PDB file of C-alpha atoms in Angstrom:
ATOM      1  CA  ALA A 594      14.452   9.695  -6.302  1.00 77.00           C
ATOM      2  CA  GLN A 595      12.143  10.750  -3.624  1.00 84.00           C
ATOM      3  CA  ARG A 596      12.415   9.429  -0.080  1.00 90.00           C
ATOM      4  CA  VAL A 597      10.267   9.710   2.976  1.00 94.00           C
ATOM      5  CA  THR A 598      11.691   9.135   6.421  1.00 95.00           C
ATOM      6  CA  GLN A 599       9.846   8.511   9.572  1.00 96.00           C
ATOM      7  CA  PRO A 600      12.631   8.215  12.207  1.00 94.00           C
ATOM      8  CA  GLU A 601      10.474   6.735  14.872  1.00 92.00           C
ATOM      9  CA  LYS A 602       9.409   3.135  14.425  1.00 91.00           C
ATOM     10  CA  LEU A 603       7.392   3.189  17.753  1.00 92.00           C
ATOM     11  CA  LEU A 604       6.113   6.085  19.703  1.00 94.00           C
ATOM     12  CA  SER A 605       4.209   5.775  23.041  1.00 93.00           C
ATOM     13  CA  VAL A 606       2.618   8.545  24.950  1.00 93.00           C
ATOM     14  CA  PHE A 607       0.116   8.734  27.639  1.00 93.00           C
ATOM     15  CA  LYS A 608      -3.513   9.669  27.066  1.00 94.00           C
ATOM     16  CA  GLY A 609      -3.947  13.451  27.100  1.00 94.00           C
ATOM     17  CA  ALA A 610      -0.260  14.164  26.265  1.00 95.00           C
ATOM     18  CA  PRO A 611       0.744  15.910  22.990  1.00 95.00           C
ATOM     19  CA  VAL A 612       1.930  13.862  20.021  1.00 96.00           C
ATOM     20  CA  GLU A 613       4.287  14.640  17.346  1.00 96.00           C
ATOM     21  CA  LEU A 614       5.026  12.074  14.623  1.00 97.00           C
ATOM     22  CA  LYS A 615       8.028  13.108  12.563  1.00 97.00           C
ATOM     23  CA  CYS A 616       8.164  12.959   8.783  1.00 97.00           C
ATOM     24  CA  ASN A 617      11.096  14.247   6.622  1.00 96.00           C
ATOM     25  CA  TYR A 618      11.225  14.025   2.916  1.00 95.00           C
ATOM     26  CA  SER A 619      13.733  14.319   0.097  1.00 93.00           C
ATOM     27  CA  TYR A 620      12.523  15.448  -3.361  1.00 87.00           C
ATOM     28  CA  SER A 621      13.816  17.846  -5.787  1.00 83.00           C
ATOM     29  CA  GLY A 622      10.418  19.059  -7.071  1.00 80.00           C
ATOM     30  CA  SER A 623       7.370  20.465  -5.422  1.00 79.00           C
ATOM     31  CA  PRO A 624       5.960  17.694  -3.259  1.00 82.00           C
ATOM     32  CA  GLU A 625       2.443  16.686  -2.294  1.00 88.00           C
ATOM     33  CA  LEU A 626       2.431  15.184   1.161  1.00 92.00           C
ATOM     34  CA  PHE A 627      -0.052  13.033   2.990  1.00 93.00           C
ATOM     35  CA  TRP A 628      -0.521  11.195   6.363  1.00 95.00           C
ATOM     36  CA  TYR A 629      -2.234   7.815   6.220  1.00 95.00           C
ATOM     37  CA  VAL A 630      -3.506   5.954   9.231  1.00 95.00           C
ATOM     38  CA  GLN A 631      -3.976   2.322   9.629  1.00 93.00           C
ATOM     39  CA  TYR A 632      -5.893   0.930  12.555  1.00 92.00           C
ATOM     40  CA  SER A 633      -5.247  -2.663  13.617  1.00 87.00           C
ATOM     41  CA  ARG A 634      -5.757  -4.904  10.655  1.00 79.00           C
ATOM     42  CA  GLN A 635      -7.679  -2.355   8.731  1.00 83.00           C
ATOM     43  CA  ARG A 636      -7.269  -0.485   5.361  1.00 88.00           C
ATOM     44  CA  LEU A 637      -5.125   2.414   5.153  1.00 91.00           C
ATOM     45  CA  GLN A 638      -7.161   5.587   5.351  1.00 92.00           C
ATOM     46  CA  LEU A 639      -6.269   9.170   4.506  1.00 92.00           C
ATOM     47  CA  LEU A 640      -5.750  11.340   7.460  1.00 93.00           C
ATOM     48  CA  LEU A 641      -4.462  14.562   6.058  1.00 91.00           C
ATOM     49  CA  ARG A 642      -3.051  16.048   2.875  1.00 89.00           C
ATOM     50  CA  HIS A 643      -0.975  19.210   3.064  1.00 85.00           C
ATOM     51  CA  ILE A 644      -2.865  21.149   0.417  1.00 80.00           C
ATOM     52  CA  SER A 645      -6.056  20.911   2.368  1.00 80.00           C
ATOM     53  CA  ARG A 646      -4.586  22.489   5.419  1.00 74.00           C
ATOM     54  CA  GLU A 647      -7.306  20.997   7.562  1.00 78.00           C
ATOM     55  CA  SER A 648      -7.478  19.323  11.004  1.00 80.00           C
ATOM     56  CA  ILE A 649      -8.689  15.822  11.064  1.00 85.00           C
ATOM     57  CA  LYS A 650      -9.536  13.977  14.387  1.00 90.00           C
ATOM     58  CA  GLY A 651      -7.586  16.849  16.084  1.00 91.00           C
ATOM     59  CA  PHE A 652      -4.390  16.146  14.065  1.00 94.00           C
ATOM     60  CA  THR A 653      -2.636  18.799  11.954  1.00 93.00           C
ATOM     61  CA  ALA A 654       0.466  18.789   9.822  1.00 94.00           C
ATOM     62  CA  ASP A 655       2.249  21.764   8.368  1.00 88.00           C
ATOM     63  CA  LEU A 656       4.617  21.425   5.386  1.00 90.00           C
ATOM     64  CA  ASN A 657       7.908  23.057   6.063  1.00 91.00           C
ATOM     65  CA  LYS A 658       9.837  23.253   2.878  1.00 89.00           C
ATOM     66  CA  GLY A 659      12.938  24.769   4.523  1.00 91.00           C
ATOM     67  CA  GLU A 660      13.249  21.723   6.839  1.00 92.00           C
ATOM     68  CA  THR A 661      11.682  19.396   4.303  1.00 94.00           C
ATOM     69  CA  SER A 662       9.376  18.115   7.071  1.00 95.00           C
ATOM     70  CA  PHE A 663       5.762  17.378   7.463  1.00 96.00           C
ATOM     71  CA  HIS A 664       5.299  16.499  11.015  1.00 96.00           C
ATOM     72  CA  LEU A 665       1.929  15.264  12.429  1.00 96.00           C
ATOM     73  CA  LYS A 666       0.804  16.835  15.545  1.00 95.00           C
ATOM     74  CA  LYS A 667      -2.120  16.450  18.096  1.00 96.00           C
ATOM     75  CA  PRO A 668      -2.259  18.454  21.296  1.00 95.00           C
ATOM     76  CA  PHE A 669      -4.013  15.790  23.319  1.00 95.00           C
ATOM     77  CA  ALA A 670      -3.666  12.146  22.530  1.00 95.00           C
ATOM     78  CA  GLN A 671      -6.617   9.778  22.843  1.00 95.00           C
ATOM     79  CA  GLU A 672      -6.628   6.009  23.212  1.00 94.00           C
ATOM     80  CA  GLU A 673      -8.434   5.616  19.845  1.00 95.00           C
ATOM     81  CA  ASP A 674      -5.453   7.255  18.166  1.00 96.00           C
ATOM     82  CA  SER A 675      -3.276   4.090  18.593  1.00 96.00           C
ATOM     83  CA  ALA A 676      -2.522   2.962  15.058  1.00 96.00           C
ATOM     84  CA  MET A 677       0.228   2.911  12.464  1.00 95.00           C
ATOM     85  CA  TYR A 678       0.820   6.290  10.899  1.00 96.00           C
ATOM     86  CA  TYR A 679       2.452   6.549   7.432  1.00 95.00           C
ATOM     87  CA  CYS A 680       3.723   9.741   5.879  1.00 96.00           C
ATOM     88  CA  ALA A 681       3.692   9.621   2.070  1.00 94.00           C
ATOM     89  CA  LEU A 682       4.878  11.731  -0.712  1.00 92.00           C
ATOM     90  CA  ARG A 683       3.469  12.014  -4.344  1.00 87.00           C
ATOM     91  CA  ALA A 684       6.086  12.976  -6.878  1.00 77.00           C
ATOM     92  CA  TYR A 685       5.124  14.419 -10.196  1.00 69.00           C
ATOM     93  CA  SER A 686       6.527  13.218 -13.376  1.00 61.00           C
ATOM     94  CA  GLY A 687       5.715  13.693 -17.035  1.00 55.00           C
ATOM     95  CA  GLY A 688       4.418  10.053 -17.338  1.00 52.00           C
ATOM     96  CA  GLY A 689       1.007  10.652 -15.733  1.00 51.00           C
ATOM     97  CA  ALA A 690      -0.396   8.963 -12.761  1.00 46.00           C
ATOM     98  CA  ASP A 691       2.323   8.756  -9.922  1.00 64.00           C
ATOM     99  CA  GLY A 692       1.908   6.468  -6.834  1.00 76.00           C
ATOM    100  CA  LEU A 693       2.799   7.482  -3.370  1.00 86.00           C
ATOM    101  CA  THR A 694       6.055   6.817  -1.723  1.00 89.00           C
ATOM    102  CA  PHE A 695       5.610   5.852   1.810  1.00 92.00           C
ATOM    103  CA  GLY A 696       7.742   6.234   4.882  1.00 94.00           C
ATOM    104  CA  LYS A 697       8.360   3.012   6.996  1.00 92.00           C
ATOM    105  CA  GLY A 698       5.554   3.946   9.361  1.00 94.00           C
ATOM    106  CA  THR A 699       5.412   4.819  13.136  1.00 95.00           C
ATOM    107  CA  HIS A 700       3.452   2.730  15.431  1.00 94.00           C
ATOM    108  CA  LEU A 701       1.692   5.063  17.807  1.00 95.00           C
ATOM    109  CA  ILE A 702       0.587   3.568  21.165  1.00 94.00           C
ATOM    110  CA  ILE A 703      -1.536   5.660  23.508  1.00 94.00           C
ATOM    111  CA  GLN A 704      -1.340   4.508  27.118  1.00 90.00           C
ATOM    112  CA  PRO A 705      -4.286   5.081  29.540  1.00 88.00           C
TER     113      PRO A 705
ATOM    114  CA  ASP B 531     -21.010   0.156  -1.295  1.00 59.00           C
ATOM    115  CA  THR B 532     -17.435  -0.537  -0.605  1.00 67.00           C
ATOM    116  CA  ALA B 533     -15.213   1.807  -2.737  1.00 89.00           C
ATOM    117  CA  VAL B 534     -12.178  -0.394  -3.159  1.00 94.00           C
ATOM    118  CA  SER B 535     -12.731  -4.149  -2.723  1.00 95.00           C
ATOM    119  CA  GLN B 536     -10.205  -6.961  -2.858  1.00 95.00           C
ATOM    120  CA  THR B 537     -10.844 -10.604  -2.710  1.00 95.00           C
ATOM    121  CA  PRO B 538      -9.838 -12.826  -1.152  1.00 96.00           C
ATOM    122  CA  LYS B 539      -9.353 -11.328   2.153  1.00 94.00           C
ATOM    123  CA  TYR B 540      -7.000 -14.255   3.292  1.00 95.00           C
ATOM    124  CA  LEU B 541      -5.044 -16.498   0.941  1.00 96.00           C
ATOM    125  CA  VAL B 542      -3.018 -19.434   2.312  1.00 96.00           C
ATOM    126  CA  THR B 543      -1.148 -21.447  -0.270  1.00 96.00           C
ATOM    127  CA  GLN B 544       1.885 -23.581  -0.889  1.00 96.00           C
ATOM    128  CA  MET B 545       5.123 -22.756  -2.571  1.00 96.00           C
ATOM    129  CA  GLY B 546       5.108 -23.119  -6.228  1.00 96.00           C
ATOM    130  CA  ASN B 547       1.360 -22.503  -6.747  1.00 96.00           C
ATOM    131  CA  ASP B 548      -0.133 -19.862  -8.891  1.00 97.00           C
ATOM    132  CA  LYS B 549      -2.714 -17.469  -7.322  1.00 96.00           C
ATOM    133  CA  SER B 550      -4.686 -14.333  -8.288  1.00 97.00           C
ATOM    134  CA  ILE B 551      -6.005 -11.422  -6.165  1.00 97.00           C
ATOM    135  CA  LYS B 552      -8.770  -9.379  -7.632  1.00 97.00           C
ATOM    136  CA  CYS B 553      -9.494  -5.628  -7.045  1.00 97.00           C
ATOM    137  CA  GLU B 554     -12.376  -3.599  -8.097  1.00 96.00           C
ATOM    138  CA  GLN B 555     -13.185   0.004  -7.438  1.00 96.00           C
ATOM    139  CA  ASN B 556     -16.497   1.772  -7.919  1.00 94.00           C
ATOM    140  CA  LEU B 557     -15.356   5.310  -7.541  1.00 92.00           C
ATOM    141  CA  GLY B 558     -14.916   5.992 -11.082  1.00 92.00           C
ATOM    142  CA  HIS B 559     -11.103   6.540 -10.805  1.00 91.00           C
ATOM    143  CA  ASP B 560      -8.913   6.146 -13.683  1.00 89.00           C
ATOM    144  CA  THR B 561      -5.810   4.939 -11.873  1.00 89.00           C
ATOM    145  CA  MET B 562      -5.186   1.871  -9.811  1.00 91.00           C
ATOM    146  CA  TYR B 563      -2.278   0.497  -7.855  1.00 91.00           C
ATOM    147  CA  TRP B 564      -0.894  -2.526  -6.164  1.00 94.00           C
ATOM    148  CA  TYR B 565       1.120  -2.065  -2.873  1.00 93.00           C
ATOM    149  CA  LYS B 566       2.926  -4.701  -0.821  1.00 93.00           C
ATOM    150  CA  GLN B 567       3.092  -4.312   2.883  1.00 91.00           C
ATOM    151  CA  ASP B 568       5.773  -6.652   4.376  1.00 88.00           C
ATOM    152  CA  SER B 569       6.090  -8.094   7.850  1.00 85.00           C
ATOM    153  CA  LYS B 570       7.763  -4.939   9.067  1.00 83.00           C
ATOM    154  CA  LYS B 571       4.786  -2.863   7.980  1.00 83.00           C
ATOM    155  CA  PHE B 572       6.700  -1.307   5.210  1.00 86.00           C
ATOM    156  CA  LEU B 573       4.520  -0.313   2.250  1.00 88.00           C
ATOM    157  CA  LYS B 574       6.073  -0.234  -1.125  1.00 89.00           C
ATOM    158  CA  ILE B 575       4.380   0.347  -4.632  1.00 89.00           C
ATOM    159  CA  MET B 576       4.467  -2.527  -7.041  1.00 91.00           C
ATOM    160  CA  PHE B 577       2.292  -1.352 -10.071  1.00 88.00           C
ATOM    161  CA  SER B 578       0.294   1.497 -11.144  1.00 87.00           C
ATOM    162  CA  TYR B 579      -2.207   1.657 -14.024  1.00 86.00           C
ATOM    163  CA  ASN B 580      -3.832   4.530 -15.648  1.00 83.00           C
ATOM    164  CA  ASN B 581      -6.822   3.833 -17.813  1.00 79.00           C
ATOM    165  CA  LYS B 582      -5.765   0.295 -18.209  1.00 78.00           C
ATOM    166  CA  GLU B 583      -2.170   1.144 -19.179  1.00 79.00           C
ATOM    167  CA  LEU B 584       0.806   0.284 -17.113  1.00 80.00           C
ATOM    168  CA  ILE B 585       2.404   3.438 -15.816  1.00 75.00           C
ATOM    169  CA  ILE B 586       4.545   2.250 -12.822  1.00 74.00           C
ATOM    170  CA  ASN B 587       6.350  -1.003 -12.729  1.00 73.00           C
ATOM    171  CA  GLU B 588       8.797  -1.195  -9.777  1.00 74.00           C
ATOM    172  CA  THR B 589      11.471  -3.793  -9.301  1.00 76.00           C
ATOM    173  CA  VAL B 590       9.025  -6.688  -8.926  1.00 86.00           C
ATOM    174  CA  PRO B 591       9.874 -10.350 -10.109  1.00 89.00           C
ATOM    175  CA  ASN B 592       8.408 -11.286 -13.408  1.00 90.00           C
ATOM    176  CA  ARG B 593       6.330 -13.834 -11.438  1.00 94.00           C
ATOM    177  CA  PHE B 594       3.945 -10.947 -10.603  1.00 94.00           C
ATOM    178  CA  SER B 595       1.660  -9.900 -13.481  1.00 92.00           C
ATOM    179  CA  PRO B 596      -0.997  -7.319 -13.208  1.00 92.00           C
ATOM    180  CA  LYS B 597      -3.905  -7.432 -15.472  1.00 92.00           C
ATOM    181  CA  SER B 598      -6.386  -4.542 -16.002  1.00 91.00           C
ATOM    182  CA  PRO B 599      -9.516  -5.600 -18.026  1.00 90.00           C
ATOM    183  CA  ASP B 600     -11.064  -2.277 -17.681  1.00 90.00           C
ATOM    184  CA  LYS B 601     -10.301   0.858 -15.604  1.00 88.00           C
ATOM    185  CA  ALA B 602     -12.402  -0.341 -12.620  1.00 94.00           C
ATOM    186  CA  HIS B 603     -10.411  -3.585 -12.209  1.00 95.00           C
ATOM    187  CA  LEU B 604      -6.751  -4.336 -11.523  1.00 94.00           C
ATOM    188  CA  ASN B 605      -5.995  -8.026 -10.751  1.00 96.00           C
ATOM    189  CA  LEU B 606      -2.762  -9.396  -9.649  1.00 96.00           C
ATOM    190  CA  HIS B 607      -1.588 -12.791 -10.688  1.00 96.00           C
ATOM    191  CA  ILE B 608       1.445 -14.400  -9.029  1.00 96.00           C
ATOM    192  CA  ASN B 609       3.162 -17.474 -10.481  1.00 96.00           C
ATOM    193  CA  SER B 610       5.419 -19.958  -8.628  1.00 96.00           C
ATOM    194  CA  LEU B 611       4.745 -18.474  -5.269  1.00 96.00           C
ATOM    195  CA  GLU B 612       7.638 -18.182  -2.843  1.00 96.00           C
ATOM    196  CA  LEU B 613       7.858 -17.963   0.825  1.00 95.00           C
ATOM    197  CA  GLY B 614       9.060 -14.367   0.589  1.00 93.00           C
ATOM    198  CA  ASP B 615       5.944 -13.458  -1.241  1.00 95.00           C
ATOM    199  CA  SER B 616       4.014 -13.648   2.172  1.00 96.00           C
ATOM    200  CA  ALA B 617       2.728 -10.263   2.818  1.00 95.00           C
ATOM    201  CA  VAL B 618      -0.420  -8.061   2.840  1.00 94.00           C
ATOM    202  CA  TYR B 619      -1.235  -6.747  -0.689  1.00 96.00           C
ATOM    203  CA  PHE B 620      -3.214  -3.567  -0.958  1.00 95.00           C
ATOM    204  CA  CYS B 621      -5.026  -2.351  -3.888  1.00 95.00           C
ATOM    205  CA  ALA B 622      -5.619   1.459  -4.195  1.00 93.00           C
ATOM    206  CA  SER B 623      -7.214   3.818  -6.760  1.00 92.00           C
ATOM    207  CA  SER B 624      -7.109   7.473  -7.344  1.00 89.00           C
ATOM    208  CA  GLN B 625      -8.345   9.962  -9.891  1.00 87.00           C
ATOM    209  CA  GLY B 626      -5.121  10.596 -11.727  1.00 74.00           C
ATOM    210  CA  ARG B 627      -2.474  12.560  -9.864  1.00 63.00           C
ATOM    211  CA  ASN B 628      -4.659  15.170  -8.152  1.00 66.00           C
ATOM    212  CA  SER B 629      -6.627  13.031  -5.589  1.00 77.00           C
ATOM    213  CA  PRO B 630      -5.534  10.955  -2.619  1.00 83.00           C
ATOM    214  CA  LEU B 631      -5.246   7.183  -2.877  1.00 88.00           C
ATOM    215  CA  HIS B 632      -8.211   5.115  -1.607  1.00 91.00           C
ATOM    216  CA  PHE B 633      -7.212   1.753  -0.385  1.00 93.00           C
ATOM    217  CA  GLY B 634      -8.826  -1.600  -0.302  1.00 93.00           C
ATOM    218  CA  ASN B 635      -8.789  -3.766   2.995  1.00 91.00           C
ATOM    219  CA  GLY B 636      -5.895  -5.740   1.805  1.00 93.00           C
ATOM    220  CA  THR B 637      -5.184  -9.343   1.173  1.00 96.00           C
ATOM    221  CA  ARG B 638      -3.093 -11.351   3.633  1.00 95.00           C
ATOM    222  CA  LEU B 639      -1.028 -13.955   1.572  1.00 96.00           C
ATOM    223  CA  THR B 640       0.692 -16.685   3.446  1.00 96.00           C
ATOM    224  CA  VAL B 641       2.880 -19.053   1.505  1.00 96.00           C
ATOM    225  CA  THR B 642       3.861 -22.227   3.159  1.00 95.00           C
TER     226      THR B 642
END
């Protein structure tokens, strides 16, 4: 079965400092990986998906199949980045629609 | 014009009661999901429906019964509520396996 690991439950950095949220996965097939963000008491929103290879709100994430990682990075943190960040993996089976397997989330706090 | 809407937003009820949470999506997606977010912010899939058919049914007590009257709706009925059912329940939808999940705002269920 697939697994997503976010080793840091809480990460606190100062405004303007670089941010890296770690995500490692375990899956025997070819995964599709996402980062979702949840601002305080709001819905989860898609931040990034690895196949898009885009930068959203200054965040980037590169899939490293050798290290089975999909770390989220931003060079200069901003206070509005404070939120819960979830790494998620979509596994493919023959049964059709597959849900996402989420990591336990990392609470990012940006200090002024 | 909310894409995925859940009602109610808050639900406070006593142990032993039966309650329902409704979810509707207007994105034309063919797949809908229910996720549970516990007090530690851990997100776990409960059910997935594709074109009104149950696809994923994780280890969830039989007291939880999803119902999909059409592919735009996936309601969650919970019988004999227990204290441990207190959580935030998120509905989501996607277009099959190739699109990201879009989440509703969540329903905060408190069982007293």
